[in-house]
Short mmCIF file of C-alpha atoms in Angstrom, two decimals:
data_model
loop_
_atom_site.label_atom_id
_atom_site.label_comp_id
_atom_site.label_asym_id
_atom_site.label_seq_id
_atom_site.Cartn_x
_atom_site.Cartn_y
_atom_site.Cartn_z
CA UNK A 1 -31.38 11.34 229.83
CA UNK A 2 -34.06 11.95 230.90
CA UNK A 3 -36.30 14.00 229.07
CA UNK A 4 -35.34 11.54 226.15
CA UNK A 5 -36.38 8.63 227.67
CA UNK A 6 -40.21 9.93 228.41
CA UNK A 7 -40.42 10.20 224.81
CA UNK A 8 -41.73 6.63 224.86
CA UNK A 9 -43.94 6.60 227.60
CA UNK A 10 -47.05 4.54 226.38
CA UNK A 11 -49.20 7.75 227.29
CA UNK A 12 -53.09 5.70 228.10
CA UNK A 13 -55.76 7.90 229.44
CA UNK A 14 -58.83 5.77 231.38
CA UNK A 15 -61.59 8.35 232.62
CA UNK A 16 -65.51 6.71 234.16
CA UNK A 17 -67.59 9.84 235.90
CA UNK A 18 -67.95 7.52 239.28
CA UNK A 19 -65.27 8.92 241.27
CA UNK A 20 -64.95 5.50 243.45
CA UNK A 21 -65.05 3.34 240.55
CA UNK A 22 -61.81 5.31 239.73
CA UNK A 23 -60.09 5.18 242.94
CA UNK A 24 -60.98 1.09 242.76
CA UNK A 25 -59.52 1.25 239.02
CA UNK A 26 -55.65 2.97 240.27
CA UNK A 27 -56.15 0.70 243.54
CA UNK A 28 -55.82 -2.24 241.56
CA UNK A 29 -53.46 -0.89 238.20
CA UNK A 30 -50.71 0.61 241.84
CA UNK A 31 -50.91 -3.59 242.38
CA UNK A 32 -50.33 -4.30 239.30
CA UNK A 33 -47.65 -2.02 238.82
CA UNK A 34 -45.59 -3.54 242.09
CA UNK A 35 -46.68 -6.67 240.59
CA UNK A 36 -44.71 -6.14 238.05
CA UNK A 37 -41.28 -4.79 240.04
CA UNK A 38 -41.37 -8.11 242.14
CA UNK A 39 -44.22 -7.66 244.73
CA UNK A 40 -46.31 -10.45 245.68
CA UNK A 41 -49.98 -9.52 243.20
CA UNK A 42 -52.40 -11.90 245.45
CA UNK A 43 -50.95 -11.90 249.28
CA UNK A 44 -51.56 -6.87 248.35
CA UNK A 45 -55.17 -7.51 247.08
CA UNK A 46 -56.28 -9.74 249.97
CA UNK A 47 -54.32 -8.02 252.41
CA UNK A 48 -55.31 -4.39 251.08
CA UNK A 49 -59.31 -3.01 251.35
CA UNK A 50 -60.23 -0.64 248.95
CA UNK A 51 -60.38 2.10 251.23
CA UNK A 52 -64.38 4.25 248.68
CA UNK A 53 -64.31 7.08 251.00
CA UNK A 54 -64.85 10.71 247.70
CA UNK A 55 -60.77 10.63 247.91
CA UNK A 56 -60.92 14.50 246.01
CA UNK A 57 -57.29 14.28 246.46
CA UNK A 58 -56.60 11.00 244.66
CA UNK A 59 -55.39 13.73 241.38
CA UNK A 60 -53.49 15.87 243.65
CA UNK A 61 -49.83 14.64 241.90
CA UNK A 62 -51.81 15.47 238.49
CA UNK A 63 -51.75 19.12 237.61
CA UNK A 64 -55.47 20.68 236.24
CA UNK A 65 -54.03 20.56 232.35
CA UNK A 66 -52.52 18.13 230.11
CA UNK A 67 -49.13 19.93 229.44
CA UNK A 68 -46.10 18.36 231.63
CA UNK A 69 -47.23 14.91 232.89
CA UNK A 70 -45.77 13.21 235.00
CA UNK A 71 -44.45 10.42 233.36
CA UNK A 72 -44.53 8.15 236.27
CA UNK A 73 -48.69 9.17 236.32
CA UNK A 74 -48.98 6.88 233.37
CA UNK A 75 -51.37 4.92 232.89
CA UNK A 76 -53.47 7.90 233.68
CA UNK A 77 -56.33 7.06 234.87
CA UNK A 78 -59.33 10.47 236.02
CA UNK A 79 -63.50 10.23 236.01
CA UNK A 80 -64.46 12.47 233.49
CA UNK A 81 -64.90 16.23 235.71
CA UNK A 82 -60.94 15.45 236.26
CA UNK A 83 -60.87 15.43 232.29
CA UNK A 84 -62.97 18.57 232.65
CA UNK A 85 -61.02 20.68 234.75
CA UNK A 86 -57.71 19.21 232.93
CA UNK A 87 -58.93 20.42 228.88
CA UNK A 88 -60.21 23.80 230.81
CA UNK A 89 -56.18 24.35 231.90
CA UNK A 90 -54.96 22.98 228.32
CA UNK A 91 -56.13 26.11 226.59
CA UNK A 92 -56.10 29.70 228.00
CA UNK A 93 -58.60 31.63 229.95
CA UNK A 94 -60.31 29.15 232.03
CA UNK A 95 -64.21 29.06 232.26
CA UNK A 96 -64.06 29.53 235.33
CA UNK A 97 -63.34 32.43 235.42
CA UNK A 98 -66.14 34.43 234.76
CA UNK A 99 -68.14 33.52 238.32
CA UNK A 100 -65.78 36.00 240.55
CA UNK A 101 -65.34 33.16 243.51
CA UNK A 102 -63.82 31.49 240.71
CA UNK A 103 -61.48 33.88 239.49
CA UNK A 104 -60.26 34.43 242.79
CA UNK A 105 -59.03 30.51 243.01
CA UNK A 106 -57.55 30.12 239.85
CA UNK A 107 -55.46 33.24 240.03
CA UNK A 108 -54.81 33.25 243.53
CA UNK A 109 -54.02 29.03 244.04
CA UNK A 110 -51.35 27.14 242.23
CA UNK A 111 -51.00 23.15 242.48
CA UNK A 112 -53.67 20.95 244.45
CA UNK A 113 -54.52 23.41 246.60
CA UNK A 114 -55.82 25.54 243.52
CA UNK A 115 -57.76 22.32 242.36
CA UNK A 116 -59.49 21.84 245.49
CA UNK A 117 -61.04 24.15 245.95
CA UNK A 118 -61.95 25.03 242.47
CA UNK A 119 -63.79 21.08 242.93
CA UNK A 120 -65.55 22.38 245.78
CA UNK A 121 -66.66 25.69 243.74
CA UNK A 122 -67.64 23.20 240.85
CA UNK A 123 -69.85 20.84 243.88
CA UNK A 124 -71.49 24.41 245.05
CA UNK A 125 -72.78 25.92 241.93
CA UNK A 126 -73.13 23.26 239.58
CA UNK A 127 -76.67 22.36 238.94
CA UNK A 128 -76.86 18.82 238.80
CA UNK A 129 -80.75 16.93 238.84
CA UNK A 130 -81.39 17.30 242.59
CA UNK A 131 -80.86 20.87 242.45
CA UNK A 132 -82.92 20.57 239.18
CA UNK A 133 -85.71 19.45 241.18
CA UNK A 134 -85.26 21.17 244.61
CA UNK A 135 -84.29 24.84 243.55
CA UNK A 136 -85.37 25.20 240.01
CA UNK A 137 -88.71 22.80 239.66
CA UNK A 138 -91.21 24.38 242.42
CA UNK A 139 -90.39 27.76 240.28
CA UNK A 140 -91.58 27.22 236.92
CA UNK A 141 -95.04 28.35 235.31
CA UNK A 142 -97.09 25.15 236.77
CA UNK A 143 -98.91 25.56 233.40
CA UNK A 144 -95.91 24.28 231.70
CA UNK A 145 -94.89 21.63 233.78
CA UNK A 146 -98.07 20.31 234.11
CA UNK A 147 -98.24 16.88 233.19
CA UNK A 148 -94.40 16.80 232.91
CA UNK A 149 -91.57 14.56 234.81
CA UNK A 150 -88.75 17.01 235.84
CA UNK A 151 -86.61 13.95 235.54
CA UNK A 152 -87.53 13.15 231.55
CA UNK A 153 -87.08 17.09 231.46
CA UNK A 154 -84.09 17.60 232.61
CA UNK A 155 -82.81 15.07 230.36
CA UNK A 156 -84.19 16.75 227.34
CA UNK A 157 -82.12 20.27 228.28
CA UNK A 158 -78.72 18.07 229.11
CA UNK A 159 -78.91 15.18 226.51
CA UNK A 160 -80.83 16.85 223.61
CA UNK A 161 -81.28 19.97 223.95
CA UNK A 162 -77.24 21.03 224.97
CA UNK A 163 -75.87 17.73 224.88
CA UNK A 164 -76.81 15.98 221.05
CA UNK A 165 -75.25 15.14 218.08
CA UNK A 166 -76.70 17.62 216.21
CA UNK A 167 -75.51 20.82 218.98
CA UNK A 168 -71.61 21.64 217.28
CA UNK A 169 -73.74 23.39 214.50
CA UNK A 170 -75.78 26.05 216.55
CA UNK A 171 -72.97 28.85 217.94
CA UNK A 172 -75.19 29.57 221.21
CA UNK A 173 -74.09 25.68 222.08
CA UNK A 174 -78.01 24.71 222.01
CA UNK A 175 -80.72 23.44 219.20
CA UNK A 176 -83.57 26.16 218.41
CA UNK A 177 -86.65 25.91 219.22
CA UNK A 178 -87.54 25.03 215.77
CA UNK A 179 -85.41 21.75 215.72
CA UNK A 180 -85.31 20.59 218.60
CA UNK A 181 -89.78 19.95 218.09
CA UNK A 182 -88.78 17.73 214.72
CA UNK A 183 -87.64 15.75 216.39
CA UNK A 184 -90.76 15.37 217.57
CA UNK A 185 -90.91 13.88 213.59
CA UNK A 186 -88.00 10.86 214.21
CA UNK A 187 -89.42 7.41 214.82
CA UNK A 188 -88.15 6.68 217.39
CA UNK A 189 -89.67 9.95 219.54
CA UNK A 190 -91.28 9.40 222.67
CA UNK A 191 -93.09 13.11 222.89
CA UNK A 192 -95.17 15.16 220.82
CA UNK A 193 -94.49 18.87 219.25
CA UNK A 194 -96.60 19.92 221.56
CA UNK A 195 -95.07 18.55 225.31
CA UNK A 196 -91.38 19.99 223.86
CA UNK A 197 -93.04 23.17 222.77
CA UNK A 198 -93.91 22.95 226.73
CA UNK A 199 -90.19 21.51 227.37
CA UNK A 200 -88.43 24.01 225.49
CA UNK A 201 -90.16 26.74 227.26
CA UNK A 202 -89.11 25.47 230.35
CA UNK A 203 -85.58 24.77 229.53
CA UNK A 204 -85.93 29.16 228.61
CA UNK A 205 -86.84 29.65 231.87
CA UNK A 206 -84.03 27.63 233.40
CA UNK A 207 -81.40 29.46 231.87
CA UNK A 208 -82.45 32.48 232.78
CA UNK A 209 -82.97 31.14 236.40
CA UNK A 210 -79.26 29.99 236.36
CA UNK A 211 -77.95 33.21 235.26
CA UNK A 212 -79.42 35.60 237.82
CA UNK A 213 -78.01 32.01 240.37
CA UNK A 214 -74.44 32.81 238.91
CA UNK A 215 -74.21 28.37 238.73
CA UNK A 216 -73.64 26.43 235.68
CA UNK A 217 -74.36 22.58 234.67
CA UNK A 218 -72.07 19.99 233.29
CA UNK A 219 -73.14 21.37 229.86
CA UNK A 220 -72.63 24.72 229.73
CA UNK A 221 -68.59 23.53 230.24
CA UNK A 222 -68.56 21.02 227.26
CA UNK A 223 -69.96 23.79 225.09
CA UNK A 224 -67.64 25.94 226.01
CA UNK A 225 -64.75 23.48 225.92
CA UNK A 226 -66.15 22.86 222.33
CA UNK A 227 -66.08 27.00 221.11
CA UNK A 228 -62.53 27.17 221.91
CA UNK A 229 -61.08 23.62 220.72
CA UNK A 230 -62.61 24.16 217.67
CA UNK A 231 -60.52 27.19 217.11
CA UNK A 232 -57.40 26.95 219.19
CA UNK A 233 -55.46 23.37 219.86
CA UNK A 234 -54.94 22.13 222.98
CA UNK A 235 -51.35 22.42 224.70
CA UNK A 236 -49.99 19.46 226.49
CA UNK A 237 -49.42 15.01 225.60
CA UNK A 238 -51.57 13.27 222.92
CA UNK A 239 -52.61 10.14 224.71
CA UNK A 240 -52.28 7.37 222.48
CA UNK A 241 -54.66 5.03 223.47
CA UNK A 242 -58.27 6.77 225.22
CA UNK A 243 -60.28 4.15 227.23
CA UNK A 244 -64.22 5.57 227.97
CA UNK A 245 -65.65 3.43 231.10
CA UNK A 246 -69.03 3.11 231.61
CA UNK A 247 -69.85 5.46 228.55
CA UNK A 248 -73.60 5.56 229.12
CA UNK A 249 -72.69 8.07 231.80
CA UNK A 250 -71.65 10.39 229.44
CA UNK A 251 -73.58 12.82 226.37
CA UNK A 252 -72.85 12.40 223.26
CA UNK A 253 -70.96 16.58 223.52
CA UNK A 254 -69.60 14.92 226.30
CA UNK A 255 -67.83 11.99 224.34
CA UNK A 256 -66.72 14.63 221.35
CA UNK A 257 -64.27 16.37 223.11
CA UNK A 258 -62.32 12.84 223.98
CA UNK A 259 -61.79 13.61 220.15
CA UNK A 260 -59.05 16.24 221.00
CA UNK A 261 -56.63 14.63 223.49
CA UNK A 262 -55.76 11.87 220.77
CA UNK A 263 -55.55 11.13 217.22
CA UNK A 264 -54.96 7.93 217.00
CA UNK A 265 -58.79 7.48 215.79
CA UNK A 266 -57.91 3.91 213.67
CA UNK A 267 -57.30 2.06 216.73
CA UNK A 268 -56.88 4.65 219.85
CA UNK A 269 -59.63 4.51 221.30
CA UNK A 270 -62.50 2.47 223.18
CA UNK A 271 -65.59 2.29 224.59
CA UNK A 272 -67.67 -0.24 226.74
CA UNK A 273 -70.59 -0.21 229.16
CA UNK A 274 -74.66 -1.16 229.40
CA UNK A 275 -77.63 0.63 228.29
CA UNK A 276 -78.96 -0.49 230.66
CA UNK A 277 -76.65 1.12 233.35
CA UNK A 278 -77.80 4.50 232.24
CA UNK A 279 -79.03 5.35 236.12
CA UNK A 280 -77.30 8.65 235.68
CA UNK A 281 -79.35 11.49 235.40
CA UNK A 282 -79.82 13.58 231.63
CA UNK A 283 -78.30 10.96 230.51
CA UNK A 284 -80.15 9.70 227.05
CA UNK A 285 -77.50 7.31 225.33
CA UNK A 286 -77.91 4.03 223.18
CA UNK A 287 -74.65 2.70 221.21
CA UNK A 288 -75.24 3.05 217.92
CA UNK A 289 -75.10 6.75 218.10
CA UNK A 290 -72.07 6.61 219.79
CA UNK A 291 -70.44 4.69 216.42
CA UNK A 292 -71.89 7.84 213.86
CA UNK A 293 -70.62 10.55 216.31
CA UNK A 294 -67.34 8.59 216.08
CA UNK A 295 -67.73 8.10 212.31
CA UNK A 296 -68.97 11.95 212.03
CA UNK A 297 -66.68 13.61 214.56
CA UNK A 298 -63.98 12.14 215.72
CA UNK A 299 -63.36 10.32 211.56
CA UNK A 300 -63.95 14.35 209.18
CA UNK A 301 -60.42 14.74 208.99
CA UNK A 302 -59.20 11.08 208.17
CA UNK A 303 -57.45 9.85 205.36
CA UNK A 304 -57.81 6.33 204.17
CA UNK A 305 -59.95 3.82 203.40
CA UNK A 306 -60.35 3.54 207.64
CA UNK A 307 -63.56 0.84 209.53
CA UNK A 308 -65.11 1.61 212.43
CA UNK A 309 -65.23 -1.11 214.24
CA UNK A 310 -68.75 -3.72 215.03
CA UNK A 311 -70.44 -2.67 218.65
CA UNK A 312 -68.62 -6.54 220.62
CA UNK A 313 -70.36 -8.37 223.28
CA UNK A 314 -69.15 -9.78 226.12
CA UNK A 315 -72.09 -12.46 226.60
CA UNK A 316 -70.41 -14.95 227.73
CA UNK A 317 -69.45 -13.62 232.43
CA UNK A 318 -66.68 -15.13 234.52
CA UNK A 319 -68.15 -12.68 236.97
CA UNK A 320 -71.57 -14.24 238.55
CA UNK A 321 -72.93 -17.55 238.11
CA UNK A 322 -76.38 -18.18 236.61
CA UNK A 323 -78.97 -16.99 239.33
CA UNK A 324 -77.82 -14.51 239.59
CA UNK A 325 -77.57 -13.05 235.61
CA UNK A 326 -81.65 -14.86 235.22
CA UNK A 327 -82.25 -12.11 237.80
CA UNK A 328 -81.16 -9.05 236.23
CA UNK A 329 -82.30 -10.54 233.03
CA UNK A 330 -85.20 -10.11 233.56
CA UNK A 331 -84.95 -6.48 234.23
CA UNK A 332 -84.31 -5.86 231.38
CA UNK A 333 -87.06 -7.96 230.10
CA UNK A 334 -89.13 -5.44 231.44
CA UNK A 335 -86.97 -1.80 230.08
CA UNK A 336 -86.78 -3.71 226.63
CA UNK A 337 -91.27 -3.37 226.18
CA UNK A 338 -91.89 -0.28 228.11
CA UNK A 339 -88.86 1.69 227.04
CA UNK A 340 -87.79 0.20 224.33
CA UNK A 341 -85.85 3.26 222.75
CA UNK A 342 -83.86 3.95 225.92
CA UNK A 343 -81.48 0.17 225.84
CA UNK A 344 -79.77 -1.52 223.40
CA UNK A 345 -81.23 -5.11 223.39
CA UNK A 346 -78.51 -7.39 223.18
CA UNK A 347 -78.59 -11.46 223.81
CA UNK A 348 -78.33 -12.89 226.91
CA UNK A 349 -75.67 -13.72 229.45
CA UNK A 350 -74.53 -16.67 229.78
CA UNK A 351 -72.42 -18.30 233.37
CA UNK A 352 -71.15 -21.11 233.83
CA UNK A 353 -70.80 -20.67 237.27
CA UNK A 354 -73.33 -22.33 239.72
CA UNK A 355 -74.69 -20.79 242.51
CA UNK A 356 -77.74 -20.27 244.37
CA UNK A 357 -80.83 -18.22 243.70
CA UNK A 358 -81.19 -14.60 245.03
CA UNK A 359 -83.23 -14.25 248.35
CA UNK A 360 -85.93 -11.71 249.01
CA UNK A 361 -85.97 -11.77 252.98
CA UNK A 362 -89.48 -11.43 254.44
CA UNK A 363 -89.81 -9.62 258.11
CA UNK A 364 -92.35 -10.78 259.91
CA UNK A 365 -95.01 -7.80 261.20
CA UNK A 366 -94.58 -4.95 262.86
CA UNK A 367 -90.98 -5.76 262.98
CA UNK A 368 -88.23 -2.33 263.07
CA UNK A 369 -86.44 -3.56 260.03
CA UNK A 370 -83.46 -1.69 260.34
CA UNK A 371 -82.89 -3.51 263.84
CA UNK A 372 -84.35 -6.92 262.67
CA UNK A 373 -81.95 -6.72 259.60
CA UNK A 374 -78.97 -5.10 260.77
CA UNK A 375 -78.76 -5.42 264.91
CA UNK A 376 -79.14 -2.48 267.66
CA UNK A 377 -76.63 -0.05 267.63
CA UNK A 378 -73.61 -0.90 269.34
CA UNK A 379 -74.22 -4.90 268.48
CA UNK A 380 -73.48 -5.30 264.72
CA UNK A 381 -72.36 -8.36 263.13
CA UNK A 382 -69.75 -7.08 260.77
CA UNK A 383 -69.44 -7.56 256.63
CA UNK A 384 -66.74 -8.63 255.11
CA UNK A 385 -64.29 -6.47 252.77
CA UNK A 386 -66.30 -8.18 250.19
CA UNK A 387 -70.00 -7.55 250.81
CA UNK A 388 -72.08 -4.44 250.93
CA UNK A 389 -75.06 -2.80 251.46
CA UNK A 390 -76.99 -1.44 249.17
CA UNK A 391 -79.28 1.56 249.60
CA UNK A 392 -81.46 3.39 247.54
CA UNK A 393 -80.52 7.14 248.12
CA UNK A 394 -78.49 9.29 250.95
CA UNK A 395 -81.50 9.35 253.31
CA UNK A 396 -82.10 5.51 253.63
CA UNK A 397 -77.70 5.14 254.22
CA UNK A 398 -78.20 7.50 256.70
CA UNK A 399 -80.38 5.07 257.84
CA UNK A 400 -79.07 2.21 258.18
CA UNK A 401 -75.30 4.10 259.27
CA UNK A 402 -77.26 4.92 261.97
CA UNK A 403 -77.06 1.60 262.91
CA UNK A 404 -74.13 0.15 262.25
CA UNK A 405 -72.00 2.00 261.76
CA UNK A 406 -68.40 2.06 260.55
CA UNK A 407 -69.01 -1.83 260.47
CA UNK A 408 -69.99 -2.01 256.98
CA UNK A 409 -69.44 -0.90 254.06
CA UNK A 410 -72.84 1.13 252.99
CA UNK A 411 -73.20 1.91 249.55
CA UNK A 412 -75.87 4.10 247.33
CA UNK A 413 -77.42 2.70 244.35
CA UNK A 414 -74.41 5.11 242.61
CA UNK A 415 -71.72 5.70 244.71
CA UNK A 416 -72.24 1.48 243.65
CA UNK A 417 -71.97 1.57 240.03
CA UNK A 418 -68.65 0.02 238.54
CA UNK A 419 -67.50 -1.73 241.73
CA UNK A 420 -68.43 -5.99 242.45
CA UNK A 421 -68.95 -7.74 245.94
CA UNK A 422 -69.09 -11.11 246.74
CA UNK A 423 -72.73 -10.68 248.82
CA UNK A 424 -75.12 -7.51 247.86
CA UNK A 425 -77.18 -7.20 250.81
CA UNK A 426 -80.07 -4.62 248.74
CA UNK A 427 -82.03 -2.68 251.41
CA UNK A 428 -85.70 -1.21 251.37
CA UNK A 429 -84.68 -0.62 247.44
CA UNK A 430 -89.03 -0.64 246.40
CA UNK A 431 -89.40 1.39 249.79
CA UNK A 432 -87.43 4.20 248.88
CA UNK A 433 -88.56 4.54 245.19
CA UNK A 434 -90.69 7.13 244.36
CA UNK A 435 -92.99 4.35 242.52
CA UNK A 436 -94.44 3.39 245.01
CA UNK A 437 -97.23 1.98 244.55
CA UNK A 438 -97.22 2.32 240.69
CA UNK A 439 -94.40 -0.76 240.41
CA UNK A 440 -97.90 -2.45 240.36
CA UNK A 441 -97.16 -1.88 236.18
CA UNK A 442 -95.51 -4.86 236.12
CA UNK A 443 -98.78 -6.92 236.41
CA UNK A 444 -99.97 -4.82 233.28
CA UNK A 445 -96.57 -6.94 231.20
CA UNK A 446 -97.73 -10.21 233.05
CA UNK A 447 -100.78 -10.44 231.72
CA UNK A 448 -99.12 -9.78 228.19
CA UNK A 449 -97.29 -12.72 228.82
CA UNK A 450 -99.91 -15.09 230.82
CA UNK A 451 -97.58 -14.74 234.11
CA UNK A 452 -100.77 -13.91 235.81
CA UNK A 453 -102.92 -16.52 237.58
CA UNK A 454 -106.46 -17.01 236.66
CA UNK A 455 -107.44 -16.09 240.02
CA UNK A 456 -105.19 -13.07 239.95
CA UNK A 457 -108.64 -10.56 240.78
CA UNK A 458 -106.40 -7.13 241.16
CA UNK A 459 -106.17 -3.77 239.92
CA UNK A 460 -103.03 -2.74 238.57
CA UNK A 461 -102.70 1.29 236.27
CA UNK A 462 -102.27 0.70 232.60
CA UNK A 463 -98.97 1.46 231.76
CA UNK A 464 -98.39 5.41 230.07
CA UNK A 465 -94.93 6.39 229.75
CA UNK A 466 -95.56 10.70 230.78
CA UNK A 467 -97.25 8.66 233.81
CA UNK A 468 -94.69 5.63 234.11
CA UNK A 469 -91.27 7.69 232.95
CA UNK A 470 -89.19 7.15 236.15
CA UNK A 471 -89.79 3.68 236.08
CA UNK A 472 -87.19 3.62 233.88
CA UNK A 473 -84.77 5.12 235.65
CA UNK A 474 -85.58 2.71 238.54
CA UNK A 475 -85.45 -0.76 236.23
CA UNK A 476 -81.59 0.75 235.31
CA UNK A 477 -80.72 1.26 239.27
CA UNK A 478 -83.02 -2.37 240.43
CA UNK A 479 -80.67 -3.35 237.32
CA UNK A 480 -77.10 -2.40 238.58
CA UNK A 481 -77.73 -3.60 242.45
CA UNK A 482 -78.56 -7.30 241.78
CA UNK A 483 -75.50 -6.91 238.42
CA UNK A 484 -73.17 -5.50 242.44
CA UNK A 485 -72.95 -9.30 243.89
CA UNK A 486 -70.99 -11.98 241.78
CA UNK A 487 -72.35 -14.89 244.84
CA UNK A 488 -75.03 -13.73 247.51
CA UNK A 489 -77.76 -10.91 246.51
CA UNK A 490 -80.56 -10.22 249.53
CA UNK A 491 -83.18 -8.31 248.93
CA UNK A 492 -84.66 -7.08 252.20
CA UNK A 493 -87.75 -4.50 252.42
CA UNK A 494 -89.67 -2.68 255.25
CA UNK A 495 -93.37 -3.28 253.22
CA UNK A 496 -94.13 -6.46 251.49
CA UNK A 497 -96.40 -4.17 249.62
CA UNK A 498 -94.64 -1.67 247.16
CA UNK A 499 -91.89 -5.24 246.67
CA UNK A 500 -95.01 -7.41 245.29
CA UNK A 501 -95.65 -5.95 242.30
CA UNK A 502 -91.58 -7.15 241.49
CA UNK A 503 -91.79 -10.11 244.21
CA UNK A 504 -95.40 -12.38 241.65
CA UNK A 505 -93.08 -11.49 238.77
CA UNK A 506 -90.01 -12.65 240.23
CA UNK A 507 -91.72 -15.48 241.78
CA UNK A 508 -93.77 -16.97 238.40
CA UNK A 509 -90.59 -16.64 236.60
CA UNK A 510 -88.53 -19.28 239.66
CA UNK A 511 -85.73 -17.07 240.46
CA UNK A 512 -86.50 -16.41 243.57
CA UNK A 513 -85.90 -17.67 247.63
CA UNK A 514 -87.99 -15.93 249.57
CA UNK A 515 -87.46 -16.44 253.37
CA UNK A 516 -89.36 -14.78 256.90
CA UNK A 517 -86.20 -14.64 259.37
CA UNK A 518 -86.30 -13.71 262.94
CA UNK A 519 -83.42 -11.66 264.13
CA UNK A 520 -80.97 -14.06 264.65
CA UNK A 521 -81.44 -16.31 261.72
CA UNK A 522 -81.83 -13.40 258.96
CA UNK A 523 -78.09 -12.55 260.64
CA UNK A 524 -77.41 -15.43 259.84
CA UNK A 525 -78.56 -15.61 255.75
CA UNK A 526 -77.56 -11.82 255.50
CA UNK A 527 -73.40 -12.26 256.62
CA UNK A 528 -71.29 -14.56 255.98
CA UNK A 529 -68.21 -13.25 256.66
CA UNK A 530 -66.54 -13.38 253.80
#
């Protein structure tokens, strides 16, 4: 009877890149399940703090394949990394067995122990953007890398040469030099033929060094999976519905893998995301590309006159108030102006919720910003579970954690993506940004929109895509940080110098309040308990 009942399990799959978002969704689903069984949803949700620590063991009850997934595991909520491991384990010999260290793991360990050991191996041997910049980029021929931005090059490799819609036509799992260079003839190209030749030369050097070091990137895994799945059917459960959240964090080639886990092409796929939040390094994404991919790749074997759904924009925001939305919109306006090819132009979101304008907190001269905002070590005003300090990167997080310890939740921009909080403190974003004084390029936009006073006499750089490519990523990260707040947002900076241009921009649009506070009152503004 149990086997017969399992046939009627609704197999739903939810996938996102962020492990923290994945864990939060799993916890919310657990509360909903408890409620359907007679539990008090409001009481349980208010008394349960989400643990945002890395949960490497959150999938310990889920096998590394789609074979024999326990019925109780549905709806199945996993990260994209776990999704790749499950696909890899469902079609014969694992991709990772080509690496001696991983080969031992695959053959000697089983179950949760194998999964955890394999995850540790992936973290050690995977080439992400940080490793690409720190380990690979300094060793490339300077003649090739001169005047090229490493972020742009990594994106070209991961999203285009190895991850575009057309890679499937090549047995090698990569675009040929001729096909890649020919992309410069397209209307949406932002690189010349000469620049593309240099990028491709860097790519060839990168592939050679990667092989020598015994490492891989996600595109290697994805293309190997496509190759195997193209000639061998996946074993295991076929999904009824597939939900891909934060889809803008994936390349087209990565999205194409979902074709193999569900055949409900008529109504079984939901892709949701926001191209203004594409902060994953190496990703170029537009929603129109997803529609094209779905039509040409997912539905090519179907019979019938099915139509692909239109893109639905959720224009009414029920989470955050209009003051925060307007500040976020000012950032997307800059994105659409400077980088029209890297963001979907959508209508402006609206909200019927009222709230105070975000606050830019300016510190007095010579104040220690960390101490001024967060207090002396061991004497920190605690934050509630609905409040968070968001920082630019790991280095900034360590600085803040040295003062707040476990009395406050501190997340990097990458970690907080997909999450939301009542109150957000955005700490030293501009001071930690690699843009530094190049943020002054915003004055060029202001000049073109008559937002500069006649008395303005400051100098600012002229925008050049090759030189200011990193601005695209920084604006998207700023947008992500702003939109984590539902009610209150404080932007705190060490030094007004780097934030000056954006601050002037926001002031001119009357989108922000500026306050200069000493220790006691600034803490009062920053930390009302939730």
